[in-house]
PDB file of C-alpha atoms and ligand atoms in Angstrom:
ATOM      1  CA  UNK A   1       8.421 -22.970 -13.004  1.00 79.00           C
ATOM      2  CA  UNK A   2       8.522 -22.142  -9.636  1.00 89.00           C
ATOM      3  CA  UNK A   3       5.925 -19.219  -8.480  1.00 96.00           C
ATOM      4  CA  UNK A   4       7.708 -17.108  -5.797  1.00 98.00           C
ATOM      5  CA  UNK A   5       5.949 -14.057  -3.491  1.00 98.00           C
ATOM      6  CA  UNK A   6       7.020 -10.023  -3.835  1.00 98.00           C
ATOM      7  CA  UNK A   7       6.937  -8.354  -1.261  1.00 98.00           C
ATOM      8  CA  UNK A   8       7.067  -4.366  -1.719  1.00 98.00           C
ATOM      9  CA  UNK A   9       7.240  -2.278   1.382  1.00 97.00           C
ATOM     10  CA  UNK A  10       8.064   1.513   1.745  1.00 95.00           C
ATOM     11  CA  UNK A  11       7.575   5.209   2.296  1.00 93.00           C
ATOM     12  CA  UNK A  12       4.375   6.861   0.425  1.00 86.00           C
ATOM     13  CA  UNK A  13       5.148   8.022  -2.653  1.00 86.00           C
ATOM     14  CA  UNK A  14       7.921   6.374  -3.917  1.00 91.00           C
ATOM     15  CA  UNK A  15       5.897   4.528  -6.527  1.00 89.00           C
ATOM     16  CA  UNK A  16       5.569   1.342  -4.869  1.00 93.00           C
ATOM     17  CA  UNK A  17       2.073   0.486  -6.174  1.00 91.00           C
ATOM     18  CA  UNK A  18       2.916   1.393 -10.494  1.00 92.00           C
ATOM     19  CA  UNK A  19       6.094  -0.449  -9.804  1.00 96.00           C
ATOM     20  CA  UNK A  20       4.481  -3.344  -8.569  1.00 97.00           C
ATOM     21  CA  UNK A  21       1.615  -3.375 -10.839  1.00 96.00           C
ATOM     22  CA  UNK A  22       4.174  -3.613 -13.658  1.00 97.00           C
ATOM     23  CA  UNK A  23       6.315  -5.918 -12.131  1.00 98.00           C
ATOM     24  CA  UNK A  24       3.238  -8.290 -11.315  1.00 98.00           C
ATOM     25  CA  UNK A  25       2.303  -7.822 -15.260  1.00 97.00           C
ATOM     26  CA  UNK A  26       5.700  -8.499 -16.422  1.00 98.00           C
ATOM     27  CA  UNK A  27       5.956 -11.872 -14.715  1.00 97.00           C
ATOM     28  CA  UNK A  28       2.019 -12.911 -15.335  1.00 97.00           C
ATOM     29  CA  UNK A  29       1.571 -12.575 -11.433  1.00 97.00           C
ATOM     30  CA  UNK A  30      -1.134 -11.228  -9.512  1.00 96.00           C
ATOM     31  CA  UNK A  31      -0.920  -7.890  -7.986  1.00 97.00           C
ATOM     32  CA  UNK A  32      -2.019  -6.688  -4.905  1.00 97.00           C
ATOM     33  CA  UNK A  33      -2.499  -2.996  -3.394  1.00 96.00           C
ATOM     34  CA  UNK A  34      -2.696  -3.512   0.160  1.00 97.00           C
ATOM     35  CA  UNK A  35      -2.877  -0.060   0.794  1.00 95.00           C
ATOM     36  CA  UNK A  36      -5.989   0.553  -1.272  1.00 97.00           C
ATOM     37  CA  UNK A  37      -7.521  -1.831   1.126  1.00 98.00           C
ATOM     38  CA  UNK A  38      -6.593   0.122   3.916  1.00 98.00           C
ATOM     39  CA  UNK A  39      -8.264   3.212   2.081  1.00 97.00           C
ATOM     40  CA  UNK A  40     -11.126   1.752   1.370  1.00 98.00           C
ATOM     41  CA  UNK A  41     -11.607   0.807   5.290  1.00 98.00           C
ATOM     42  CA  UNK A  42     -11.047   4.292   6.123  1.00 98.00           C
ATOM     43  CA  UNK A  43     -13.305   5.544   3.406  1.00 98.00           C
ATOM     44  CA  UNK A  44     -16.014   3.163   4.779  1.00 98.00           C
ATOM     45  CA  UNK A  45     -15.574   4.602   8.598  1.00 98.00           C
ATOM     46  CA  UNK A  46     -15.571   7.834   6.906  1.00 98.00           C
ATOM     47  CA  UNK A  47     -18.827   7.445   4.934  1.00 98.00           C
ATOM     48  CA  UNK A  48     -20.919   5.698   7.350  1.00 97.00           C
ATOM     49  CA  UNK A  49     -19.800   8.436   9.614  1.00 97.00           C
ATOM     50  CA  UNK A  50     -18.423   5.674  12.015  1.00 97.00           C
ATOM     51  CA  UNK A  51     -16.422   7.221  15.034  1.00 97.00           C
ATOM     52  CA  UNK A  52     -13.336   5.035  14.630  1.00 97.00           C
ATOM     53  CA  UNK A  53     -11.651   6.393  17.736  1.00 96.00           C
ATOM     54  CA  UNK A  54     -14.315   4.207  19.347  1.00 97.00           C
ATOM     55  CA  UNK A  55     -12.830   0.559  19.157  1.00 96.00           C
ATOM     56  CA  UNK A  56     -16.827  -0.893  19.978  1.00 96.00           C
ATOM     57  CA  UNK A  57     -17.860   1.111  16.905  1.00 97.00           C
ATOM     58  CA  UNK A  58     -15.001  -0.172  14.705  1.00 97.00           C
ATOM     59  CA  UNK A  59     -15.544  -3.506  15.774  1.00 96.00           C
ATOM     60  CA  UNK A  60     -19.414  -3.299  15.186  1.00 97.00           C
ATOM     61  CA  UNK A  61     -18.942  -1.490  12.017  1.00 97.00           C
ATOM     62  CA  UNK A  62     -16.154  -4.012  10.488  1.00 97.00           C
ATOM     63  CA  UNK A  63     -19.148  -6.753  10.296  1.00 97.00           C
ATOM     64  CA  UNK A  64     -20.298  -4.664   7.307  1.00 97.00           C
ATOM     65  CA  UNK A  65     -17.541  -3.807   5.229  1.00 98.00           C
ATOM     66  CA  UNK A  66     -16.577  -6.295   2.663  1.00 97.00           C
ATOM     67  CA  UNK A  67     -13.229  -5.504   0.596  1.00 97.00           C
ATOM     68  CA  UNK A  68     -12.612  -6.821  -2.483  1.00 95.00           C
ATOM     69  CA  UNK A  69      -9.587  -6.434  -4.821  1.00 93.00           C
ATOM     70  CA  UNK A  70      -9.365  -8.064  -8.253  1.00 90.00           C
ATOM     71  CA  UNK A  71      -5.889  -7.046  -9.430  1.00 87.00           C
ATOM     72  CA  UNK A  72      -6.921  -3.569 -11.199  1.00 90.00           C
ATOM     73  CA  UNK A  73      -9.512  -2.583  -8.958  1.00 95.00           C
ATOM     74  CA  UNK A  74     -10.920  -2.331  -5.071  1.00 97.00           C
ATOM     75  CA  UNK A  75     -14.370  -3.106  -4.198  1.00 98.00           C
ATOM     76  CA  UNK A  76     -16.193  -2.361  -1.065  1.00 98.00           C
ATOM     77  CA  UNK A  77     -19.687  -4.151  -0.452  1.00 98.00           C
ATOM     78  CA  UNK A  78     -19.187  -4.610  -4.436  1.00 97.00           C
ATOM     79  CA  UNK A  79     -18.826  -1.306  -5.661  1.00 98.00           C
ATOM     80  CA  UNK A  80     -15.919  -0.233  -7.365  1.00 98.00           C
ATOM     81  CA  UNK A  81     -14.178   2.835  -4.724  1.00 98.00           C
ATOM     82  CA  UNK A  82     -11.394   3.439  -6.785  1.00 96.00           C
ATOM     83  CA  UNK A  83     -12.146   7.105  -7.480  1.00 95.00           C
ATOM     84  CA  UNK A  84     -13.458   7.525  -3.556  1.00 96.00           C
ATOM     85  CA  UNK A  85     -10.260   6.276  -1.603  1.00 97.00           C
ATOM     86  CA  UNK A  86      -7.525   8.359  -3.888  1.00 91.00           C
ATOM     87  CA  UNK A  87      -9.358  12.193  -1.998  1.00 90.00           C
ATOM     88  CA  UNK A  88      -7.103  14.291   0.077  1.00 87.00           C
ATOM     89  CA  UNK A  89      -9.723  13.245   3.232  1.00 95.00           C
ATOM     90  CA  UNK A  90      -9.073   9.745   2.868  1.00 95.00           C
ATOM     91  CA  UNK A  91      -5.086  10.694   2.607  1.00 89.00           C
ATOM     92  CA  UNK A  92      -5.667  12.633   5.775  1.00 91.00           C
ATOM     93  CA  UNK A  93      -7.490   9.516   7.913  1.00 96.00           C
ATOM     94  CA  UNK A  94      -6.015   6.646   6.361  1.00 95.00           C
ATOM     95  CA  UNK A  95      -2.930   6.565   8.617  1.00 92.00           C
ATOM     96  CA  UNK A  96      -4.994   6.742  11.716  1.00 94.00           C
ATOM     97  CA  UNK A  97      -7.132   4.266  10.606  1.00 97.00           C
ATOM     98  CA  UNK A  98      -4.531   1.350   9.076  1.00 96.00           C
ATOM     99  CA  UNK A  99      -3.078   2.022  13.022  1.00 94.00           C
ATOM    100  CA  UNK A 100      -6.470  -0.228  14.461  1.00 97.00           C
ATOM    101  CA  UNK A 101      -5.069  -3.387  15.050  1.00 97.00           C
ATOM    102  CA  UNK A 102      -8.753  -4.548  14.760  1.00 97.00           C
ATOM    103  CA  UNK A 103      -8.405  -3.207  11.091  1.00 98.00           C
ATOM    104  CA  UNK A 104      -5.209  -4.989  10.681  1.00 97.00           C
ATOM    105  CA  UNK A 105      -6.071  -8.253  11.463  1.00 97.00           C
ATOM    106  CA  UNK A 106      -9.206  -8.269   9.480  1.00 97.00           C
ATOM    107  CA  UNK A 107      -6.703  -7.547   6.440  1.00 98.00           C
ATOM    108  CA  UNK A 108      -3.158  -9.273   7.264  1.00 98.00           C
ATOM    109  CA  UNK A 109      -6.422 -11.993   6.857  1.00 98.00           C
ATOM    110  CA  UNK A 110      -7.338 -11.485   3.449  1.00 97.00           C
ATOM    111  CA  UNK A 111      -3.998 -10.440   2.191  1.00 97.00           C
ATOM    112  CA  UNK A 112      -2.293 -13.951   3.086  1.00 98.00           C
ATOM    113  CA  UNK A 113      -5.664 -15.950   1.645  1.00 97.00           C
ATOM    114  CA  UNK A 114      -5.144 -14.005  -1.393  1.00 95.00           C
ATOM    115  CA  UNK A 115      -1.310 -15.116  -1.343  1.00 94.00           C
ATOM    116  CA  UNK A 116      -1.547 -18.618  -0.807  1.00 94.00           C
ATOM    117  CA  UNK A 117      -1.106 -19.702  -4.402  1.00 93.00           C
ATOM    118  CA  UNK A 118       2.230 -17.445  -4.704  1.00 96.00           C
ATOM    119  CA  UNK A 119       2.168 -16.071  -7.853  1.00 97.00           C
ATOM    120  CA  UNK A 120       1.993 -12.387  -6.471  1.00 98.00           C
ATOM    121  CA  UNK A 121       3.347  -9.070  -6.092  1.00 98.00           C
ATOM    122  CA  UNK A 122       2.167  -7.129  -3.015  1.00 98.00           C
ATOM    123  CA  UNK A 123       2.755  -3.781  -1.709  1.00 97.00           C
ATOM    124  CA  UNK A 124       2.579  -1.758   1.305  1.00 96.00           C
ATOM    125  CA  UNK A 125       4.005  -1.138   4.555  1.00 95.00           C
ATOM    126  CA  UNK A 126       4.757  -4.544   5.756  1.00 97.00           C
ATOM    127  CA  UNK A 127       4.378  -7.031   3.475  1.00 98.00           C
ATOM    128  CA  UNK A 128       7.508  -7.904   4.376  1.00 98.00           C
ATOM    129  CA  UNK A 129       7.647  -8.095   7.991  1.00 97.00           C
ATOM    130  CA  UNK A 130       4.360  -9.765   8.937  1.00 97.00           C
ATOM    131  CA  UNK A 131       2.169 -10.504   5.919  1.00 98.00           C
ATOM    132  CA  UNK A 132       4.374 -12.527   4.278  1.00 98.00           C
ATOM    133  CA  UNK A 133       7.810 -12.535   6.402  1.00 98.00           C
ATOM    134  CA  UNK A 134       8.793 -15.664   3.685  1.00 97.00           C
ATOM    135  CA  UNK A 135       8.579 -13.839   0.654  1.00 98.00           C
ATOM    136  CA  UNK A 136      11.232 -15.000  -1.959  1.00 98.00           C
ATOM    137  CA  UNK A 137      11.799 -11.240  -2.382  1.00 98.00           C
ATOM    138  CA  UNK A 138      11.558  -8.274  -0.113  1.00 98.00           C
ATOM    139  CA  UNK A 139      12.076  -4.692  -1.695  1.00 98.00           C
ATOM    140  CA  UNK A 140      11.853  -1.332   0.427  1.00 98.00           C
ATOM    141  CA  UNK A 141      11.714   1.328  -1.402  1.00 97.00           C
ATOM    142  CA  UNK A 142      12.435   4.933  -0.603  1.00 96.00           C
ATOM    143  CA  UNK A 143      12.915   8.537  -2.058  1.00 96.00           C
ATOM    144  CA  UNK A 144      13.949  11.717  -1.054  1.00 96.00           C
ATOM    145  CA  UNK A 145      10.286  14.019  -0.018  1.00 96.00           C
ATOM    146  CA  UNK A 146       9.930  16.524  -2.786  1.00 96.00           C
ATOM    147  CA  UNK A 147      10.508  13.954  -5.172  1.00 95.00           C
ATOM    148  CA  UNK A 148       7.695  12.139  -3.829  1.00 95.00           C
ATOM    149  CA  UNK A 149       5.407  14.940  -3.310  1.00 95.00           C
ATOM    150  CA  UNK A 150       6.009  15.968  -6.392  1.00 94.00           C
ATOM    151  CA  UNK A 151       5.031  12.285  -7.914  1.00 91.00           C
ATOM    152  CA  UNK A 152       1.905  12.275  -5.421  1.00 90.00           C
ATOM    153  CA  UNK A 153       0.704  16.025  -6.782  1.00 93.00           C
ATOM    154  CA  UNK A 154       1.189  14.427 -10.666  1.00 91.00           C
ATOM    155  CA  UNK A 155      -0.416  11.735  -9.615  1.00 85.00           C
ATOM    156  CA  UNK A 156      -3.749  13.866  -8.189  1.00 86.00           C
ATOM    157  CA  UNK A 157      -3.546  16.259 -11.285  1.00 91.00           C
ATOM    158  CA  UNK A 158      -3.967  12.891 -13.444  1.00 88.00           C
ATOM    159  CA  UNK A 159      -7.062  12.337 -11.330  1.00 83.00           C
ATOM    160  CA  UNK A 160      -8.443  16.116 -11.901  1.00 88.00           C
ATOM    161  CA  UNK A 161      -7.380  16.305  -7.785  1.00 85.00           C
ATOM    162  CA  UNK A 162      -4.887  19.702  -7.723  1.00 87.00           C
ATOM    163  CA  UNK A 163      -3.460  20.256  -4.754  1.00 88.00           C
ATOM    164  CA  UNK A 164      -1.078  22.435  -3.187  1.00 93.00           C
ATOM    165  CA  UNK A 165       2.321  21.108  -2.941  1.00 95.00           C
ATOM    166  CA  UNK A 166       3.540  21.916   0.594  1.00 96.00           C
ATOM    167  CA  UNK A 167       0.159  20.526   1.693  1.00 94.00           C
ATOM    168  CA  UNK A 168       0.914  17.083   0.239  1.00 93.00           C
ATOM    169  CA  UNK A 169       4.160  17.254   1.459  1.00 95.00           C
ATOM    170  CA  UNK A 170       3.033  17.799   5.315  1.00 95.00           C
ATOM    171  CA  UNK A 171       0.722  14.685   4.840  1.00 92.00           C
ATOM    172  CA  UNK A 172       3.304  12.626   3.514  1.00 93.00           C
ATOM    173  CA  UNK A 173       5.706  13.395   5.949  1.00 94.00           C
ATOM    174  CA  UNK A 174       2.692  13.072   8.727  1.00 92.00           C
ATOM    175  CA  UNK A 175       1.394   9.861   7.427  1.00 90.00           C
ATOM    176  CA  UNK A 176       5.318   8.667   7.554  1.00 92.00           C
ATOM    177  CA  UNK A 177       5.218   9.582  11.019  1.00 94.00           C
ATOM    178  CA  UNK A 178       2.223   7.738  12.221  1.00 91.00           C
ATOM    179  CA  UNK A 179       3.154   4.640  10.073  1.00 91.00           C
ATOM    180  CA  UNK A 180       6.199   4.402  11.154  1.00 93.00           C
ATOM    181  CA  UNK A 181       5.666   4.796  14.710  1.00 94.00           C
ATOM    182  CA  UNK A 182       2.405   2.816  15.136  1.00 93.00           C
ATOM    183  CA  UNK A 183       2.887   0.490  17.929  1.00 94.00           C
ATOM    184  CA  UNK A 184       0.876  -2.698  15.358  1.00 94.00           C
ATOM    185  CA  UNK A 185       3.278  -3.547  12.726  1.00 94.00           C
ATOM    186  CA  UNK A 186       5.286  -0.295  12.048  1.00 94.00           C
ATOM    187  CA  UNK A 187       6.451   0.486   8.879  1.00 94.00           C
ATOM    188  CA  UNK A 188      10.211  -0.887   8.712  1.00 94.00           C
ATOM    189  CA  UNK A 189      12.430  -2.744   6.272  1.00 96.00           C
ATOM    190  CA  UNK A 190      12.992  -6.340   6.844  1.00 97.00           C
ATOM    191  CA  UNK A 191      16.149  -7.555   7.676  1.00 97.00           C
ATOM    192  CA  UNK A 192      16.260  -9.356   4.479  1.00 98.00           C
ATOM    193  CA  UNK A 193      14.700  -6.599   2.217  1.00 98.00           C
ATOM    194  CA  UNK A 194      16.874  -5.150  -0.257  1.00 98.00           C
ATOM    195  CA  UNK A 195      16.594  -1.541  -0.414  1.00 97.00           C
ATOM    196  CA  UNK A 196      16.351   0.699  -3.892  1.00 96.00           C
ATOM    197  CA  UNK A 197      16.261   4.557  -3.666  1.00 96.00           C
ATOM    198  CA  UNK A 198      14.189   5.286  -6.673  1.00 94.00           C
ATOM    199  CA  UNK A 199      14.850   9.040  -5.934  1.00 95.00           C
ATOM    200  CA  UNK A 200      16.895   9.029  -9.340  1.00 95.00           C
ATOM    201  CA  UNK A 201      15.392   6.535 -10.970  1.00 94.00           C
ATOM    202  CA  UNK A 202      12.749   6.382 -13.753  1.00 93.00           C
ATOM    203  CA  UNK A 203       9.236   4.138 -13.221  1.00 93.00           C
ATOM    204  CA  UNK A 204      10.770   1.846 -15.896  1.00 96.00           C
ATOM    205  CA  UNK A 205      14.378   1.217 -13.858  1.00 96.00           C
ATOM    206  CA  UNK A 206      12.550   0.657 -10.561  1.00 95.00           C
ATOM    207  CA  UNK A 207      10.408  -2.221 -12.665  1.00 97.00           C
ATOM    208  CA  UNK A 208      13.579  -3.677 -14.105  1.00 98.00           C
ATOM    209  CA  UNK A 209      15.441  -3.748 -11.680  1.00 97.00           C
ATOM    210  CA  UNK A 210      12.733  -6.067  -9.732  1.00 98.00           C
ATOM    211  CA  UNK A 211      12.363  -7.892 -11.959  1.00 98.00           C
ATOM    212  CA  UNK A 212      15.476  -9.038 -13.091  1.00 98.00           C
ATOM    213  CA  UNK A 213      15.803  -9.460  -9.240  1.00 98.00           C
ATOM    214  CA  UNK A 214      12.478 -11.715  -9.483  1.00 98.00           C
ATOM    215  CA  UNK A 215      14.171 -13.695 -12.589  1.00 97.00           C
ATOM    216  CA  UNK A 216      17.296 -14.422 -10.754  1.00 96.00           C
ATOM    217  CA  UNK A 217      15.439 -16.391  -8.237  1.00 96.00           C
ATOM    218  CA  UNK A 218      12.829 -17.580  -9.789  1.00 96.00           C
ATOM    219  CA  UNK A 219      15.007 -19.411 -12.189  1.00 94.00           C
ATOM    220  CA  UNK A 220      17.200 -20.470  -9.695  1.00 92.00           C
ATOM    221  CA  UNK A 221      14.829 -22.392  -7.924  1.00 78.00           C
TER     222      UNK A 221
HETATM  223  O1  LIG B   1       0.247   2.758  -0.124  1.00 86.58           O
HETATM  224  P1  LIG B   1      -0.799   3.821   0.247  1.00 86.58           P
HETATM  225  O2  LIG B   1      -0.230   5.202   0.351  1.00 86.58           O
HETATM  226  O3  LIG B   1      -2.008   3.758  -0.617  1.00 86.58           O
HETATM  227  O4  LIG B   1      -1.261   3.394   1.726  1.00 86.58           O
HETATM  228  C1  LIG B   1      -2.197   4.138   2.447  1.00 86.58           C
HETATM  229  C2  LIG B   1      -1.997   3.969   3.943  1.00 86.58           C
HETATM  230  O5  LIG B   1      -2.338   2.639   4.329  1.00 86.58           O
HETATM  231  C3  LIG B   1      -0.595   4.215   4.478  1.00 86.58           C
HETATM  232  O6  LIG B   1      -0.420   5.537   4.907  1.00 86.58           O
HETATM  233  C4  LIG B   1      -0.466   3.240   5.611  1.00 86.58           C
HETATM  234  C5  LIG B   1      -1.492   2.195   5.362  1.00 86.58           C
HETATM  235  N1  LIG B   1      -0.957   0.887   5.006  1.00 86.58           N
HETATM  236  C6  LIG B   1      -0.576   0.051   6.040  1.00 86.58           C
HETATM  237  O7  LIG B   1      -0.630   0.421   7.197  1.00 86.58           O
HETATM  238  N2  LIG B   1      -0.144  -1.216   5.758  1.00 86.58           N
HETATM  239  C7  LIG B   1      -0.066  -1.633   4.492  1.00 86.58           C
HETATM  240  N3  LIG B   1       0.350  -2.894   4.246  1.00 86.58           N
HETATM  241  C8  LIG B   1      -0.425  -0.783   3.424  1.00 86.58           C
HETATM  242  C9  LIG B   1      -0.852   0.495   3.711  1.00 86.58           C
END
């Protein structure tokens, strides 16, 4: 059977990344969470106390950090971050950061190596656009903001993170902002991206409605 690539693109918090990890484990694909790589960048700079708003220092400093993501879990320099790039201070740099174009095409990189097989479901800001502007299937999702702030705030509570709701809400919104707006590969929905407000729906619908989306392609091929 024909392997085919996903590409998931959308505003923060509107569950792109558990809907994609469950579509990816539906159809034995591989998942990818491109914005986890972009965290784990920013927690690097952030770490090494690297002045990113100097583009020699980025550049320097990029020699060093090695990103690594096996499906479940990111790596940088080979230790797992997964705990370290979900803090409100990466949240609060991350947007700023992914905006380096010297960041981005260190990833965009990576991301299309690790799609060259097909086989995967990837998610982010645009997958669609310029990672993989051939993808079999584009989805851009969206949801109104207190919905997703108040996924994002569950989502910290799970992680022992609590945080006050209008703050998360303000860095959404901000981090909408600067993504979208970025003058390097804004965050916008392909031409060919069908789009699914998953304000009303449950994690479950989002996943099946991908992918019986998916299935209807894949088996037409
Ligand atoms: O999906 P996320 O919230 O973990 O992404 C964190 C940030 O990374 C997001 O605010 C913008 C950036 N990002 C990006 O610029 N391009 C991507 N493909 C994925 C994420």
């Amino acid at each position: 059977m024909n392997k085919i690539v996903i590409a998931i693109d959308g505003y923060s918090g509107t569950g792109k990344s558990s809907t994609a990890k469950q579509v990816a484990s539906r159809l034995g694909y591989t998942y990818i969470d491109s914005g986890a790589m972009y965290r784990a960048v920013t927690y690097f700079f952030l770490s090494n106390e690297i002045d990113f708003t100097k583009i020699t220092e980025v550049v320097k400093s990029l020699e060093d950090c090695h990103i690594g993501f096996n499906g479940t879990s990111i790596f940088l320099n080979g230790k797992n971050i997964d705990h370290e790039i979900r803090t409100m201070e990466v949240n609060q740099n991350v947007s700023p950061v992914s905006a380096i174009s010297e960041v981005r095409t260190k990833l965009v990189e990576q991301q299309r190596k690790m799609g060259e097989e097909k086989g995967v479901v990837m998610d982010g800001r645009d997958i669609g656009t310029v990672v993989f502007p051939n993808a079999e299937l584009k989805v851009f999702m969206t949801a109104e903001i207190d919905v997703r702030a108040e996924r994002r705030r569950k989502e910290l509570i799970k992680k022992g993170m609590d945080e006050d709701l209008e703050i998360i809400k303000e860095n959404l919104k901000a981090r909408d902002h600067i993504d979208s707006n970025r003058e390097d590969s804004p965050l916008k929905m392909a031409e060919d991206a069908k789009e699914i407000d998953t304000s009303q729906l449950t994690l479950n619908q989002q996943i099946d409605k991908i992918v019986e989306m998916a299935e209807e392609i894949i088996y037409a091929s």
